[in-house]
Amino acid sequence: MRRTRALAATAATAAVAAFVLTSGPAQAADGQSKPGHETFAVIGDVPYGATQVAEFPGWVDQINADPDVSLAFHVGDIKNGSTRCDDAYYRMIRAQFDRFVDPLVYTPGDNEWTDCHRANNGAYNPLERLAFDRSVFFDHPGTTLGAPAKVSVADPAFPENVSLRRDGVDFAALHVVGSNNDLQPWTGIGETTATPEQVAEERARMDASIALLRRTFAEAQQRHDRAVVVLQQADMFDPTYTPTADDISAFTPLVQALVDETSAFDGDVYLVNGDSHVYNYDRPLAPGSVWLERYGVTGSAAGLQRITVDGSSNNRDWLKVTVNRPGADRVLSWERVPYTS
């Protein structure tokens, strides 16, 4: 597989080498020049609209051409929030996902099911769209998209919630979405408050996500692994606006679990999300953070490092993340690699 893309990789690497974007304080530090054993790609909130749909195959090709990448993640939102949630679109995206030459882990976003009640999305029942999304993208539970690889599924009812381990780093992909994790009313189909079915689905999915999070940390601690990486769609700490309780209340138990687990874990902890569309690096649960008060959680977690990937109209790059060798200042380093097409 690596041999088949070596020539393309050489050209692609040369083309982007001079244009790699600076990615904040976690990008460069003494000791991180040591070559890593593992590199993965992260994208999210893509493709948005007809222009990006047309460009998306080329973006997949560029990631495929990078000889360093051995794993890819899509952190949800396979369409924008104002286009239709029709069956054919999901199948088209699945066909593109199948073109990845490395394993691809996809976790759903709100645009492909939660928000499909909107009139311009087709006024679908979101739970029906969730079931359809699972039927298209998770038809082989425990196996990645792209190049098939085994992943662990903790709860068969939630085949999208998966974990895996690479080079002493544990990954957990959680199905946590915007629109307050689907507790906001489905106004497009006439609802003014969350329905009982909606509330029950959200609680069960959040419980399953937290259970997977805690299990991943427990296994990482038992093995003395170096880092835990959590990936999800929802930006629970969106710096671009001041949220109300109706925007973020559903995330409180997960935020508390992140505080608890990060504080008890001996290694590095990273949270990677999409949703807010603008690259950001911060420590949202450090002592003194406004988010501790907003969520009303107990304790803090200075060790939680959070990365938001570019998306929507900012979809001009993908995030290339390297697992550094033991002895580096940080387990992960990363760079934003511009698309060349």
PDB file of N, CA, C and O in Angstrom, residues 64-99:
ATOM      1  N   ASN A  64      -4.094  10.449   1.308  1.00  0.00           N
ATOM      2  CA  ASN A  64      -3.621   9.125   0.912  1.00  0.00           C
ATOM      3  C   ASN A  64      -2.169   9.159   0.444  1.00  0.00           C
ATOM      4  O   ASN A  64      -1.416   8.201   0.637  1.00  0.00           O
ATOM      5  N   ALA A  65      -1.776  10.264  -0.186  1.00  0.00           N
ATOM      6  CA  ALA A  65      -0.440  10.350  -0.763  1.00  0.00           C
ATOM      7  C   ALA A  65       0.651  10.589   0.268  1.00  0.00           C
ATOM      8  O   ALA A  65       1.836  10.435  -0.042  1.00  0.00           O
ATOM      9  N   ASP A  66       0.275  10.967   1.480  1.00  0.00           N
ATOM     10  CA  ASP A  66       1.284  11.231   2.497  1.00  0.00           C
ATOM     11  C   ASP A  66       1.820   9.907   3.038  1.00  0.00           C
ATOM     12  O   ASP A  66       1.071   9.138   3.648  1.00  0.00           O
ATOM     13  N   PRO A  67       3.098   9.624   2.855  1.00  0.00           N
ATOM     14  CA  PRO A  67       3.627   8.319   3.263  1.00  0.00           C
ATOM     15  C   PRO A  67       3.709   8.132   4.772  1.00  0.00           C
ATOM     16  O   PRO A  67       3.868   7.005   5.242  1.00  0.00           O
ATOM     17  N   ASP A  68       3.606   9.216   5.535  1.00  0.00           N
ATOM     18  CA  ASP A  68       3.691   9.112   6.988  1.00  0.00           C
ATOM     19  C   ASP A  68       2.383   8.629   7.612  1.00  0.00           C
ATOM     20  O   ASP A  68       2.392   7.986   8.658  1.00  0.00           O
ATOM     21  N   VAL A  69       1.276   8.977   6.986  1.00  0.00           N
ATOM     22  CA  VAL A  69      -0.039   8.727   7.589  1.00  0.00           C
ATOM     23  C   VAL A  69      -0.376   7.247   7.550  1.00  0.00           C
ATOM     24  O   VAL A  69      -0.258   6.593   6.508  1.00  0.00           O
ATOM     25  N   SER A  70      -0.809   6.721   8.688  1.00  0.00           N
ATOM     26  CA  SER A  70      -1.215   5.320   8.752  1.00  0.00           C
ATOM     27  C   SER A  70      -2.605   5.141   9.350  1.00  0.00           C
ATOM     28  O   SER A  70      -3.070   4.011   9.509  1.00  0.00           O
ATOM     29  N   LEU A  71      -3.277   6.254   9.667  1.00  0.00           N
ATOM     30  CA  LEU A  71      -4.588   6.213  10.306  1.00  0.00           C
ATOM     31  C   LEU A  71      -5.239   7.571  10.082  1.00  0.00           C
ATOM     32  O   LEU A  71      -4.555   8.593  10.043  1.00  0.00           O
ATOM     33  N   ALA A  72      -6.572   7.572   9.914  1.00  0.00           N
ATOM     34  CA  ALA A  72      -7.283   8.834   9.699  1.00  0.00           C
ATOM     35  C   ALA A  72      -8.554   8.862  10.533  1.00  0.00           C
ATOM     36  O   ALA A  72      -9.151   7.816  10.824  1.00  0.00           O
ATOM     37  N   PHE A  73      -8.958  10.074  10.906  1.00  0.00           N
ATOM     38  CA  PHE A  73     -10.192  10.290  11.659  1.00  0.00           C
ATOM     39  C   PHE A  73     -11.011  11.384  10.975  1.00  0.00           C
ATOM     40  O   PHE A  73     -10.454  12.392  10.535  1.00  0.00           O
ATOM     41  N   HIS A  74     -12.318  11.189  10.927  1.00  0.00           N
ATOM     42  CA  HIS A  74     -13.257  12.246  10.548  1.00  0.00           C
ATOM     43  C   HIS A  74     -14.138  12.480  11.768  1.00  0.00           C
ATOM     44  O   HIS A  74     -14.859  11.575  12.202  1.00  0.00           O
ATOM     45  N   VAL A  75     -14.096  13.713  12.321  1.00  0.00           N
ATOM     46  CA  VAL A  75     -14.791  13.979  13.584  1.00  0.00           C
ATOM     47  C   VAL A  75     -16.209  14.525  13.372  1.00  0.00           C
ATOM     48  O   VAL A  75     -16.737  15.237  14.222  1.00  0.00           O
ATOM     49  N   GLY A  76     -16.836  14.138  12.277  1.00  0.00           N
ATOM     50  CA  GLY A  76     -18.258  14.390  12.117  1.00  0.00           C
ATOM     51  C   GLY A  76     -18.613  15.631  11.326  1.00  0.00           C
ATOM     52  O   GLY A  76     -17.793  16.506  11.072  1.00  0.00           O
ATOM     53  N   ASP A  77     -19.883  15.687  10.952  1.00  0.00           N
ATOM     54  CA  ASP A  77     -20.462  16.675  10.035  1.00  0.00           C
ATOM     55  C   ASP A  77     -19.937  16.432   8.623  1.00  0.00           C
ATOM     56  O   ASP A  77     -18.965  17.052   8.175  1.00  0.00           O
ATOM     57  N   ILE A  78     -20.623  15.549   7.925  1.00  0.00           N
ATOM     58  CA  ILE A  78     -20.263  15.204   6.547  1.00  0.00           C
ATOM     59  C   ILE A  78     -20.994  16.095   5.546  1.00  0.00           C
ATOM     60  O   ILE A  78     -20.862  15.901   4.339  1.00  0.00           O
ATOM     61  N   LYS A  79     -21.756  17.063   6.038  1.00  0.00           N
ATOM     62  CA  LYS A  79     -22.471  18.027   5.203  1.00  0.00           C
ATOM     63  C   LYS A  79     -22.694  19.288   6.020  1.00  0.00           C
ATOM     64  O   LYS A  79     -22.517  19.275   7.241  1.00  0.00           O
ATOM     65  N   ASN A  80     -23.081  20.374   5.353  1.00  0.00           N
ATOM     66  CA  ASN A  80     -23.384  21.574   6.109  1.00  0.00           C
ATOM     67  C   ASN A  80     -24.795  21.508   6.681  1.00  0.00           C
ATOM     68  O   ASN A  80     -25.542  20.560   6.421  1.00  0.00           O
ATOM     69  N   GLY A  81     -25.171  22.513   7.461  1.00  0.00           N
ATOM     70  CA  GLY A  81     -26.430  22.457   8.183  1.00  0.00           C
ATOM     71  C   GLY A  81     -27.626  22.971   7.422  1.00  0.00           C
ATOM     72  O   GLY A  81     -28.726  23.055   7.996  1.00  0.00           O
ATOM     73  N   SER A  82     -27.450  23.317   6.143  1.00  0.00           N
ATOM     74  CA  SER A  82     -28.561  23.870   5.370  1.00  0.00           C
ATOM     75  C   SER A  82     -28.804  23.126   4.070  1.00  0.00           C
ATOM     76  O   SER A  82     -29.425  23.654   3.149  1.00  0.00           O
ATOM     77  N   THR A  83     -28.312  21.888   3.988  1.00  0.00           N
ATOM     78  CA  THR A  83     -28.555  21.059   2.804  1.00  0.00           C
ATOM     79  C   THR A  83     -29.284  19.790   3.210  1.00  0.00           C
ATOM     80  O   THR A  83     -29.291  19.387   4.378  1.00  0.00           O
ATOM     81  N   ARG A  84     -29.866  19.128   2.237  1.00  0.00           N
ATOM     82  CA  ARG A  84     -30.767  18.015   2.501  1.00  0.00           C
ATOM     83  C   ARG A  84     -30.022  16.781   3.004  1.00  0.00           C
ATOM     84  O   ARG A  84     -28.885  16.511   2.617  1.00  0.00           O
ATOM     85  N   CYS A  85     -30.729  16.036   3.844  1.00  0.00           N
ATOM     86  CA  CYS A  85     -30.200  14.809   4.441  1.00  0.00           C
ATOM     87  C   CYS A  85     -30.699  13.582   3.664  1.00  0.00           C
ATOM     88  O   CYS A  85     -31.208  12.627   4.255  1.00  0.00           O
ATOM     89  N   ASP A  86     -30.567  13.591   2.377  1.00  0.00           N
ATOM     90  CA  ASP A  86     -31.120  12.521   1.546  1.00  0.00           C
ATOM     91  C   ASP A  86     -30.189  11.313   1.490  1.00  0.00           C
ATOM     92  O   ASP A  86     -28.958  11.440   1.601  1.00  0.00           O
ATOM     93  N   ASP A  87     -30.776  10.142   1.262  1.00  0.00           N
ATOM     94  CA  ASP A  87     -30.032   8.885   1.280  1.00  0.00           C
ATOM     95  C   ASP A  87     -28.823   8.906   0.357  1.00  0.00           C
ATOM     96  O   ASP A  87     -27.736   8.450   0.727  1.00  0.00           O
ATOM     97  N   ALA A  88     -28.991   9.420  -0.849  1.00  0.00           N
ATOM     98  CA  ALA A  88     -27.929   9.344  -1.847  1.00  0.00           C
ATOM     99  C   ALA A  88     -26.676  10.077  -1.391  1.00  0.00           C
ATOM    100  O   ALA A  88     -25.552   9.663  -1.716  1.00  0.00           O
ATOM    101  N   TYR A  89     -26.854  11.157  -0.637  1.00  0.00           N
ATOM    102  CA  TYR A  89     -25.689  11.918  -0.179  1.00  0.00           C
ATOM    103  C   TYR A  89     -24.842  11.082   0.769  1.00  0.00           C
ATOM    104  O   TYR A  89     -23.611  11.060   0.659  1.00  0.00           O
ATOM    105  N   TYR A  90     -25.464  10.381   1.693  1.00  0.00           N
ATOM    106  CA  TYR A  90     -24.722   9.554   2.647  1.00  0.00           C
ATOM    107  C   TYR A  90     -23.933   8.468   1.906  1.00  0.00           C
ATOM    108  O   TYR A  90     -22.782   8.191   2.241  1.00  0.00           O
ATOM    109  N   ARG A  91     -24.584   7.878   0.905  1.00  0.00           N
ATOM    110  CA  ARG A  91     -23.912   6.807   0.161  1.00  0.00           C
ATOM    111  C   ARG A  91     -22.739   7.360  -0.650  1.00  0.00           C
ATOM    112  O   ARG A  91     -21.715   6.690  -0.806  1.00  0.00           O
ATOM    113  N   MET A  92     -22.864   8.585  -1.143  1.00  0.00           N
ATOM    114  CA  MET A  92     -21.763   9.209  -1.864  1.00  0.00           C
ATOM    115  C   MET A  92     -20.581   9.442  -0.928  1.00  0.00           C
ATOM    116  O   MET A  92     -19.419   9.172  -1.288  1.00  0.00           O
ATOM    117  N   ILE A  93     -20.842   9.934   0.274  1.00  0.00           N
ATOM    118  CA  ILE A  93     -19.757  10.141   1.243  1.00  0.00           C
ATOM    119  C   ILE A  93     -19.134   8.817   1.641  1.00  0.00           C
ATOM    120  O   ILE A  93     -17.906   8.702   1.766  1.00  0.00           O
ATOM    121  N   ARG A  94     -19.940   7.794   1.819  1.00  0.00           N
ATOM    122  CA  ARG A  94     -19.390   6.476   2.148  1.00  0.00           C
ATOM    123  C   ARG A  94     -18.435   6.010   1.051  1.00  0.00           C
ATOM    124  O   ARG A  94     -17.362   5.456   1.334  1.00  0.00           O
ATOM    125  N   ALA A  95     -18.791   6.255  -0.201  1.00  0.00           N
ATOM    126  CA  ALA A  95     -17.910   5.859  -1.298  1.00  0.00           C
ATOM    127  C   ALA A  95     -16.572   6.591  -1.219  1.00  0.00           C
ATOM    128  O   ALA A  95     -15.517   6.008  -1.497  1.00  0.00           O
ATOM    129  N   GLN A  96     -16.604   7.856  -0.833  1.00  0.00           N
ATOM    130  CA  GLN A  96     -15.355   8.596  -0.666  1.00  0.00           C
ATOM    131  C   GLN A  96     -14.568   8.091   0.538  1.00  0.00           C
ATOM    132  O   GLN A  96     -13.340   7.971   0.478  1.00  0.00           O
ATOM    133  N   PHE A  97     -15.246   7.791   1.616  1.00  0.00           N
ATOM    134  CA  PHE A  97     -14.558   7.238   2.790  1.00  0.00           C
ATOM    135  C   PHE A  97     -13.875   5.915   2.447  1.00  0.00           C
ATOM    136  O   PHE A  97     -12.789   5.620   2.957  1.00  0.00           O
ATOM    137  N   ASP A  98     -14.506   5.137   1.596  1.00  0.00           N
ATOM    138  CA  ASP A  98     -13.922   3.854   1.208  1.00  0.00           C
ATOM    139  C   ASP A  98     -12.653   4.021   0.379  1.00  0.00           C
ATOM    140  O   ASP A  98     -11.892   3.055   0.210  1.00  0.00           O
ATOM    141  N   ARG A  99     -12.396   5.224  -0.112  1.00  0.00           N
ATOM    142  CA  ARG A  99     -11.201   5.475  -0.901  1.00  0.00           C
ATOM    143  C   ARG A  99      -9.960   5.708  -0.040  1.00  0.00           C
ATOM    144  O   ARG A  99      -8.844   5.726  -0.572  1.00  0.00           O
TER     145      ARG A  99
END
